[in-house]
C-alpha cells in the first residue's frame, strides 16, 4: 500500500473558537492496531462544546486536538496479529478503548476504566481525519445492508441502548424523555427496541417535536421556559403537574438535557418505584426534590457513555429494528468542516445529525 505521508487532512481544534485543517502524519501501527480510512463522522454536541469552550467538566483542551468520535470507514492497513478485520472491510469505530487489565474492563464495564483512551477527549486525538489508528478489537464490521453513514450513527445509538439497559426498560413500559436532539431521539428508538409500550418526548423547540412525531415516539410535549424570578423547583412542580394532566407517570424517565428543571421534572414524572436515567450533562451541582426520591423509591442512575453496545447496535440497524437514516439531515465534505460545525451550533434548517463525509 502506498500512502502519501502528506495526505492525512485532519480537523484540529487549536484553542477555543479556532478550528483549522492541517495535514498530520499518517500514524504508524502497533501490534493489534488498524489504520482506518475514515469516511463518515457525525458532529456531536460535545465536539461543538470543546470548540466553543475548550473544556467539558474536568476535560480541558490544553494542546491542539483532532475533533470527532462518531465515525465509520474502511480498513486501509492492519498491524501484526489482527484477525477480526482485513484491508477493505467497512467498519464502525467504537471510539473508546479501556486498558483491558483493570476490574472494570474485566467485568465488562470498561466505560468506567480509569485509563480509558477516548477519541476527542483531551488529551487524545479524535477521528475527524483521513487516516485514524485504532485498536482492531474496537472496530466492528458493517453488514452489506448497513451504509457507512449509518455506521457513523452507532456511537450515539449506543448511548440510547446503554440508557435503556441502565433503566431496565421492559416490554410495555412507559418511558418519558427530555430533549428531542439526536441522543433523545435515539433513546426513544432504543426504548422502543427494548419493548417500551409508550414513549413520550419533551422539548422546548416545536420543530424538533414535529420531527420526533415521526420517530419512535407516541406523544410529544412542548415545554415552556421557566419564568425569571420563579424558583426552579416551583416551576418544575407546576410544569410536571400540567404534563401529568395528559401523561401517566413513567416507569423510566430519561433526561438528555442536563437542565436542572428537567432533572427535577424527571423525578416528579417517574412513577412510584420508577427510575430516572441521567444522560445529559448540565451544571455539575444541582438541587433535586430528594423527599420524592425517598418516599416514592425513585432510583436515579447516571450513565457514562456505554459498553458492549456496538454489536447489538449493528444488528438493530441491519435487521431494521432501528432506522437511523432519517436522522442524517445534512452532510459536508471534510474541507468544509468549519461550516459543518457552524451549522450544528446554529441548529438551523431542521438540522438533527450533521455528518462530515470523505
Ligand atoms: Zn457523541
Ligand atoms: Zn481498564
mmCIF file of N, CA, C and O in Angstrom, residues 70-144:
data_model
loop_
_atom_site.group_PDB
_atom_site.id
_atom_site.type_symbol
_atom_site.label_atom_id
_atom_site.label_comp_id
_atom_site.label_asym_id
_atom_site.label_seq_id
_atom_site.Cartn_x
_atom_site.Cartn_y
_atom_site.Cartn_z
ATOM 1 N N UNK A 70 -17.636 10.112 16.234
ATOM 2 C CA UNK A 70 -18.744 9.272 15.726
ATOM 3 C C UNK A 70 -18.413 8.884 14.291
ATOM 4 O O UNK A 70 -18.883 9.529 13.367
ATOM 5 N N UNK A 71 -17.618 7.830 14.113
ATOM 6 C CA UNK A 71 -17.071 7.571 12.780
ATOM 7 C C UNK A 71 -17.227 6.138 12.304
ATOM 8 O O UNK A 71 -17.340 5.202 13.089
ATOM 9 N N UNK A 72 -17.178 6.039 10.962
ATOM 10 C CA UNK A 72 -17.093 4.740 10.304
ATOM 11 C C UNK A 72 -16.218 4.923 9.071
ATOM 12 O O UNK A 72 -16.061 6.046 8.569
ATOM 13 N N UNK A 73 -15.618 3.829 8.606
ATOM 14 C CA UNK A 73 -14.717 3.951 7.453
ATOM 15 C C UNK A 73 -14.326 2.600 6.906
ATOM 16 O O UNK A 73 -15.026 1.602 7.111
ATOM 17 N N UNK A 74 -13.190 2.603 6.208
ATOM 18 C CA UNK A 74 -12.713 1.388 5.531
ATOM 19 C C UNK A 74 -11.298 1.076 6.032
ATOM 20 O O UNK A 74 -10.466 1.982 6.135
ATOM 21 N N UNK A 75 -11.057 -0.194 6.331
ATOM 22 C CA UNK A 75 -9.733 -0.590 6.818
ATOM 23 C C UNK A 75 -8.702 -0.404 5.690
ATOM 24 O O UNK A 75 -8.856 -0.968 4.601
ATOM 25 N N UNK A 76 -7.657 0.408 5.972
ATOM 26 C CA UNK A 76 -6.626 0.692 4.966
ATOM 27 C C UNK A 76 -5.371 -0.130 5.209
ATOM 28 O O UNK A 76 -4.592 -0.361 4.275
ATOM 29 N N UNK A 77 -5.127 -0.539 6.444
ATOM 30 C CA UNK A 77 -3.947 -1.357 6.755
ATOM 31 C C UNK A 77 -4.186 -2.037 8.096
ATOM 32 O O UNK A 77 -4.944 -1.520 8.930
ATOM 33 N N UNK A 78 -3.587 -3.195 8.287
ATOM 34 C CA UNK A 78 -3.721 -3.877 9.581
ATOM 35 C C UNK A 78 -2.331 -4.144 10.162
ATOM 36 O O UNK A 78 -1.381 -4.427 9.431
ATOM 37 N N UNK A 79 -2.228 -4.034 11.493
ATOM 38 C CA UNK A 79 -0.974 -4.309 12.180
ATOM 39 C C UNK A 79 -0.848 -5.799 12.484
ATOM 40 O O UNK A 79 -1.745 -6.600 12.177
ATOM 41 N N UNK A 80 0.267 -6.113 13.127
ATOM 42 C CA UNK A 80 0.567 -7.504 13.476
ATOM 43 C C UNK A 80 -0.531 -8.097 14.373
ATOM 44 O O UNK A 80 -1.016 -7.437 15.290
ATOM 45 N N UNK A 81 -0.911 -9.320 14.083
ATOM 46 C CA UNK A 81 -1.815 -10.060 14.968
ATOM 47 C C UNK A 81 -3.292 -9.745 14.810
ATOM 48 O O UNK A 81 -4.121 -10.282 15.541
ATOM 49 N N UNK A 82 -3.666 -8.887 13.849
ATOM 50 C CA UNK A 82 -5.091 -8.532 13.699
ATOM 51 C C UNK A 82 -5.817 -9.640 12.935
ATOM 52 O O UNK A 82 -5.394 -10.027 11.838
ATOM 53 N N UNK A 83 -6.888 -10.147 13.542
ATOM 54 C CA UNK A 83 -7.611 -11.266 12.907
ATOM 55 C C UNK A 83 -9.064 -10.926 12.557
ATOM 56 O O UNK A 83 -9.659 -11.554 11.697
ATOM 57 N N UNK A 84 -9.668 -9.956 13.278
ATOM 58 C CA UNK A 84 -11.118 -9.768 13.134
ATOM 59 C C UNK A 84 -11.513 -8.951 11.901
ATOM 60 O O UNK A 84 -12.667 -8.989 11.491
ATOM 61 N N UNK A 85 -10.566 -8.186 11.355
ATOM 62 C CA UNK A 85 -10.871 -7.377 10.160
ATOM 63 C C UNK A 85 -9.700 -7.454 9.186
ATOM 64 O O UNK A 85 -8.580 -7.789 9.582
ATOM 65 N N UNK A 86 -9.997 -7.130 7.916
ATOM 66 C CA UNK A 86 -8.926 -7.120 6.908
ATOM 67 C C UNK A 86 -9.049 -5.859 6.046
ATOM 68 O O UNK A 86 -10.081 -5.157 6.101
ATOM 69 N N UNK A 87 -7.994 -5.591 5.269
ATOM 70 C CA UNK A 87 -7.989 -4.405 4.406
ATOM 71 C C UNK A 87 -9.216 -4.441 3.488
ATOM 72 O O UNK A 87 -9.527 -5.488 2.914
ATOM 73 N N UNK A 88 -9.915 -3.306 3.406
ATOM 74 C CA UNK A 88 -11.099 -3.219 2.549
ATOM 75 C C UNK A 88 -12.408 -3.392 3.301
ATOM 76 O O UNK A 88 -13.466 -3.033 2.790
ATOM 77 N N UNK A 89 -12.349 -3.926 4.529
ATOM 78 C CA UNK A 89 -13.592 -4.084 5.297
ATOM 79 C C UNK A 89 -14.171 -2.715 5.670
ATOM 80 O O UNK A 89 -13.444 -1.795 6.024
ATOM 81 N N UNK A 90 -15.495 -2.641 5.615
ATOM 82 C CA UNK A 90 -16.185 -1.426 6.095
ATOM 83 C C UNK A 90 -16.481 -1.634 7.581
ATOM 84 O O UNK A 90 -17.033 -2.667 7.966
ATOM 85 N N UNK A 91 -16.090 -0.664 8.400
ATOM 86 C CA UNK A 91 -16.229 -0.840 9.854
ATOM 87 C C UNK A 91 -16.796 0.408 10.523
ATOM 88 O O UNK A 91 -16.675 1.520 10.010
ATOM 89 N N UNK A 92 -17.421 0.200 11.682
ATOM 90 C CA UNK A 92 -17.761 1.306 12.563
ATOM 91 C C UNK A 92 -16.765 1.282 13.716
ATOM 92 O O UNK A 92 -16.321 0.217 14.138
ATOM 93 N N UNK A 93 -16.397 2.483 14.186
ATOM 94 C CA UNK A 93 -15.362 2.601 15.221
ATOM 95 C C UNK A 93 -15.982 2.891 16.573
ATOM 96 O O UNK A 93 -16.663 3.896 16.735
ATOM 97 N N UNK A 94 -15.733 2.029 17.544
ATOM 98 C CA UNK A 94 -16.094 2.373 18.919
ATOM 99 C C UNK A 94 -14.948 3.229 19.445
ATOM 100 O O UNK A 94 -13.813 2.760 19.550
ATOM 101 N N UNK A 95 -15.235 4.517 19.770
ATOM 102 C CA UNK A 95 -14.124 5.463 19.915
ATOM 103 C C UNK A 95 -13.351 5.395 21.225
ATOM 104 O O UNK A 95 -12.363 6.104 21.377
ATOM 105 N N UNK A 96 -13.763 4.546 22.166
ATOM 106 C CA UNK A 96 -13.031 4.476 23.430
ATOM 107 C C UNK A 96 -12.538 3.063 23.673
ATOM 108 O O UNK A 96 -13.276 2.103 23.502
ATOM 109 N N UNK A 97 -11.269 2.952 24.073
ATOM 110 C CA UNK A 97 -10.729 1.629 24.415
ATOM 111 C C UNK A 97 -10.205 1.678 25.841
ATOM 112 O O UNK A 97 -9.460 2.587 26.213
ATOM 113 N N UNK A 98 -10.610 0.700 26.646
ATOM 114 C CA UNK A 98 -10.134 0.611 28.021
ATOM 115 C C UNK A 98 -8.761 -0.043 28.082
ATOM 116 O O UNK A 98 -8.182 -0.403 27.045
ATOM 117 N N UNK A 99 -8.246 -0.214 29.307
ATOM 118 C CA UNK A 99 -6.891 -0.766 29.470
ATOM 119 C C UNK A 99 -6.865 -2.284 29.317
ATOM 120 O O UNK A 99 -5.812 -2.875 29.130
ATOM 121 N N UNK A 100 -8.026 -2.922 29.419
ATOM 122 C CA UNK A 100 -8.180 -4.391 29.322
ATOM 123 C C UNK A 100 -7.575 -5.130 30.516
ATOM 124 O O UNK A 100 -7.490 -6.350 30.513
ATOM 125 N N UNK A 101 -7.099 -4.427 31.536
ATOM 126 C CA UNK A 101 -6.408 -5.043 32.674
ATOM 127 C C UNK A 101 -7.150 -4.846 33.995
ATOM 128 O O UNK A 101 -7.009 -5.654 34.909
ATOM 129 N N UNK A 102 -7.906 -3.752 34.135
ATOM 130 C CA UNK A 102 -8.494 -3.425 35.444
ATOM 131 C C UNK A 102 -9.795 -4.203 35.662
ATOM 132 O O UNK A 102 -10.312 -4.856 34.752
ATOM 133 N N UNK A 103 -10.303 -4.146 36.884
ATOM 134 C CA UNK A 103 -11.562 -4.804 37.244
ATOM 135 C C UNK A 103 -12.715 -4.390 36.338
ATOM 136 O O UNK A 103 -13.540 -5.217 35.955
ATOM 137 N N UNK A 104 -12.795 -3.084 36.043
ATOM 138 C CA UNK A 104 -13.915 -2.582 35.231
ATOM 139 C C UNK A 104 -13.858 -3.189 33.837
ATOM 140 O O UNK A 104 -14.862 -3.643 33.302
ATOM 141 N N UNK A 105 -12.655 -3.207 33.267
ATOM 142 C CA UNK A 105 -12.508 -3.801 31.932
ATOM 143 C C UNK A 105 -12.851 -5.281 31.974
ATOM 144 O O UNK A 105 -13.571 -5.795 31.118
ATOM 145 N N UNK A 106 -12.360 -5.960 33.013
ATOM 146 C CA UNK A 106 -12.554 -7.412 33.060
ATOM 147 C C UNK A 106 -13.997 -7.798 33.327
ATOM 148 O O UNK A 106 -14.432 -8.890 32.954
ATOM 149 N N UNK A 107 -14.745 -6.915 34.015
ATOM 150 C CA UNK A 107 -16.136 -7.253 34.312
ATOM 151 C C UNK A 107 -17.098 -6.645 33.286
ATOM 152 O O UNK A 107 -18.308 -6.660 33.482
ATOM 153 N N UNK A 108 -16.553 -6.088 32.206
ATOM 154 C CA UNK A 108 -17.402 -5.625 31.117
ATOM 155 C C UNK A 108 -17.911 -4.202 31.254
ATOM 156 O O UNK A 108 -18.657 -3.739 30.400
ATOM 157 N N UNK A 109 -17.497 -3.522 32.329
ATOM 158 C CA UNK A 109 -17.913 -2.112 32.464
ATOM 159 C C UNK A 109 -16.734 -1.211 32.102
ATOM 160 O O UNK A 109 -16.316 -0.343 32.866
ATOM 161 N N UNK A 110 -16.205 -1.441 30.903
ATOM 162 C CA UNK A 110 -14.958 -0.759 30.534
ATOM 163 C C UNK A 110 -15.139 0.739 30.328
ATOM 164 O O UNK A 110 -14.172 1.482 30.305
ATOM 165 N N UNK A 111 -16.411 1.186 30.192
ATOM 166 C CA UNK A 111 -16.645 2.638 30.112
ATOM 167 C C UNK A 111 -16.200 3.337 31.402
ATOM 168 O O UNK A 111 -15.985 4.542 31.418
ATOM 169 N N UNK A 112 -16.054 2.576 32.486
ATOM 170 C CA UNK A 112 -15.645 3.167 33.768
ATOM 171 C C UNK A 112 -14.144 2.996 34.018
ATOM 172 O O UNK A 112 -13.646 3.357 35.092
ATOM 173 N N UNK A 113 -13.420 2.459 33.060
ATOM 174 C CA UNK A 113 -11.973 2.247 33.206
ATOM 175 C C UNK A 113 -11.273 3.591 33.429
ATOM 176 O O UNK A 113 -11.466 4.529 32.660
ATOM 177 N N UNK A 114 -10.450 3.703 34.489
ATOM 178 C CA UNK A 114 -9.778 4.992 34.728
ATOM 179 C C UNK A 114 -8.737 5.327 33.660
ATOM 180 O O UNK A 114 -8.343 6.481 33.530
ATOM 181 N N UNK A 115 -8.309 4.335 32.897
ATOM 182 C CA UNK A 115 -7.287 4.585 31.864
ATOM 183 C C UNK A 115 -7.879 4.572 30.456
ATOM 184 O O UNK A 115 -7.174 4.310 29.478
ATOM 185 N N UNK A 116 -9.165 4.827 30.349
ATOM 186 C CA UNK A 116 -9.843 4.858 29.053
ATOM 187 C C UNK A 116 -9.175 5.869 28.106
ATOM 188 O O UNK A 116 -8.901 6.995 28.494
ATOM 189 N N UNK A 117 -8.934 5.417 26.892
ATOM 190 C CA UNK A 117 -8.457 6.324 25.832
ATOM 191 C C UNK A 117 -9.647 6.544 24.903
ATOM 192 O O UNK A 117 -10.120 5.605 24.259
ATOM 193 N N UNK A 118 -10.183 7.772 24.870
ATOM 194 C CA UNK A 118 -11.409 8.037 24.108
ATOM 195 C C UNK A 118 -11.137 9.146 23.094
ATOM 196 O O UNK A 118 -10.618 10.209 23.441
ATOM 197 N N UNK A 119 -11.528 8.900 21.848
ATOM 198 C CA UNK A 119 -11.273 9.864 20.774
ATOM 199 C C UNK A 119 -11.882 11.228 21.077
ATOM 200 O O UNK A 119 -13.031 11.321 21.512
ATOM 201 N N UNK A 120 -11.103 12.273 20.837
ATOM 202 C CA UNK A 120 -11.535 13.669 21.025
ATOM 203 C C UNK A 120 -11.983 13.969 22.445
ATOM 204 O O UNK A 120 -12.856 14.803 22.669
ATOM 205 N N UNK A 121 -11.384 13.267 23.410
ATOM 206 C CA UNK A 121 -11.500 13.663 24.802
ATOM 207 C C UNK A 121 -10.060 13.939 25.221
ATOM 208 O O UNK A 121 -9.224 13.034 25.140
ATOM 209 N N UNK A 122 -9.751 15.202 25.588
ATOM 210 C CA UNK A 122 -8.351 15.543 25.826
ATOM 211 C C UNK A 122 -7.694 14.572 26.800
ATOM 212 O O UNK A 122 -8.351 14.163 27.756
ATOM 213 N N UNK A 123 -6.432 14.198 26.579
ATOM 214 C CA UNK A 123 -5.501 14.700 25.542
ATOM 215 C C UNK A 123 -5.528 13.885 24.239
ATOM 216 O O UNK A 123 -4.636 14.059 23.418
ATOM 217 N N UNK A 124 -6.526 13.027 24.016
ATOM 218 C CA UNK A 124 -6.456 12.110 22.875
ATOM 219 C C UNK A 124 -7.119 12.700 21.625
ATOM 220 O O UNK A 124 -8.206 13.273 21.704
ATOM 221 N N UNK A 125 -6.445 12.499 20.481
ATOM 222 C CA UNK A 125 -6.978 12.995 19.218
ATOM 223 C C UNK A 125 -8.221 12.220 18.796
ATOM 224 O O UNK A 125 -8.379 11.043 19.123
ATOM 225 N N UNK A 126 -9.079 12.903 18.042
ATOM 226 C CA UNK A 126 -10.309 12.299 17.553
ATOM 227 C C UNK A 126 -10.167 11.736 16.154
ATOM 228 O O UNK A 126 -9.057 11.607 15.616
ATOM 229 N N UNK A 127 -11.301 11.433 15.563
ATOM 230 C CA UNK A 127 -11.355 10.651 14.323
ATOM 231 C C UNK A 127 -11.582 11.501 13.065
ATOM 232 O O UNK A 127 -11.666 10.945 11.977
ATOM 233 N N UNK A 128 -11.716 12.828 13.219
ATOM 234 C CA UNK A 128 -12.002 13.664 12.047
ATOM 235 C C UNK A 128 -10.728 13.904 11.233
ATOM 236 O O UNK A 128 -10.130 14.993 11.274
ATOM 237 N N UNK A 129 -10.298 12.867 10.542
ATOM 238 C CA UNK A 129 -9.088 12.924 9.736
ATOM 239 C C UNK A 129 -9.240 11.853 8.649
ATOM 240 O O UNK A 129 -10.171 11.052 8.692
ATOM 241 N N UNK A 130 -8.333 11.856 7.687
ATOM 242 C CA UNK A 130 -8.423 10.823 6.636
ATOM 243 C C UNK A 130 -8.049 9.451 7.167
ATOM 244 O O UNK A 130 -8.685 8.459 6.835
ATOM 245 N N UNK A 131 -6.969 9.404 7.967
ATOM 246 C CA UNK A 131 -6.474 8.106 8.446
ATOM 247 C C UNK A 131 -6.345 8.114 9.959
ATOM 248 O O UNK A 131 -5.606 8.921 10.528
ATOM 249 N N UNK A 132 -7.053 7.191 10.590
ATOM 250 C CA UNK A 132 -7.088 7.122 12.047
ATOM 251 C C UNK A 132 -6.609 5.747 12.490
ATOM 252 O O UNK A 132 -7.037 4.720 11.960
ATOM 253 N N UNK A 133 -5.705 5.739 13.467
ATOM 254 C CA UNK A 133 -5.224 4.460 14.009
ATOM 255 C C UNK A 133 -6.123 4.036 15.170
ATOM 256 O O UNK A 133 -6.493 4.859 16.018
ATOM 257 N N UNK A 134 -6.496 2.761 15.207
ATOM 258 C CA UNK A 134 -7.422 2.314 16.250
ATOM 259 C C UNK A 134 -7.134 0.855 16.593
ATOM 260 O O UNK A 134 -6.705 0.090 15.726
ATOM 261 N N UNK A 135 -7.390 0.441 17.854
ATOM 262 C CA UNK A 135 -7.244 -0.984 18.161
ATOM 263 C C UNK A 135 -8.297 -1.800 17.400
ATOM 264 O O UNK A 135 -9.475 -1.429 17.379
ATOM 265 N N UNK A 136 -7.856 -2.890 16.787
ATOM 266 C CA UNK A 136 -8.749 -3.670 15.915
ATOM 267 C C UNK A 136 -9.979 -4.183 16.657
ATOM 268 O O UNK A 136 -11.066 -4.299 16.080
ATOM 269 N N UNK A 137 -9.818 -4.500 17.960
ATOM 270 C CA UNK A 137 -10.958 -5.093 18.680
ATOM 271 C C UNK A 137 -12.050 -4.068 18.986
ATOM 272 O O UNK A 137 -13.110 -4.438 19.506
ATOM 273 N N UNK A 138 -11.816 -2.797 18.693
ATOM 274 C CA UNK A 138 -12.880 -1.799 18.835
ATOM 275 C C UNK A 138 -13.378 -1.323 17.466
ATOM 276 O O UNK A 138 -13.966 -0.252 17.345
ATOM 277 N N UNK A 139 -13.124 -2.150 16.432
ATOM 278 C CA UNK A 139 -13.692 -1.921 15.099
ATOM 279 C C UNK A 139 -14.660 -3.058 14.814
ATOM 280 O O UNK A 139 -14.359 -4.217 15.084
ATOM 281 N N UNK A 140 -15.822 -2.751 14.283
ATOM 282 C CA UNK A 140 -16.858 -3.760 14.042
ATOM 283 C C UNK A 140 -17.264 -3.698 12.582
ATOM 284 O O UNK A 140 -17.642 -2.636 12.081
ATOM 285 N N UNK A 141 -17.214 -4.857 11.934
ATOM 286 C CA UNK A 141 -17.574 -4.939 10.515
ATOM 287 C C UNK A 141 -19.040 -4.589 10.299
ATOM 288 O O UNK A 141 -19.896 -5.038 11.071
ATOM 289 N N UNK A 142 -19.316 -3.825 9.251
ATOM 290 C CA UNK A 142 -20.709 -3.488 8.923
ATOM 291 C C UNK A 142 -21.249 -4.514 7.936
ATOM 292 O O UNK A 142 -20.586 -4.809 6.934
ATOM 293 N N UNK A 143 -22.456 -5.043 8.181
ATOM 294 C CA UNK A 143 -23.075 -5.923 7.188
ATOM 295 C C UNK A 143 -23.340 -5.147 5.892
ATOM 296 O O UNK A 143 -23.400 -3.912 5.912
ATOM 297 N N UNK A 144 -23.509 -5.896 4.793
ATOM 298 C CA UNK A 144 -23.682 -5.251 3.485
ATOM 299 C C UNK A 144 -24.833 -4.254 3.447
ATOM 300 O O UNK A 144 -24.770 -3.250 2.734
#
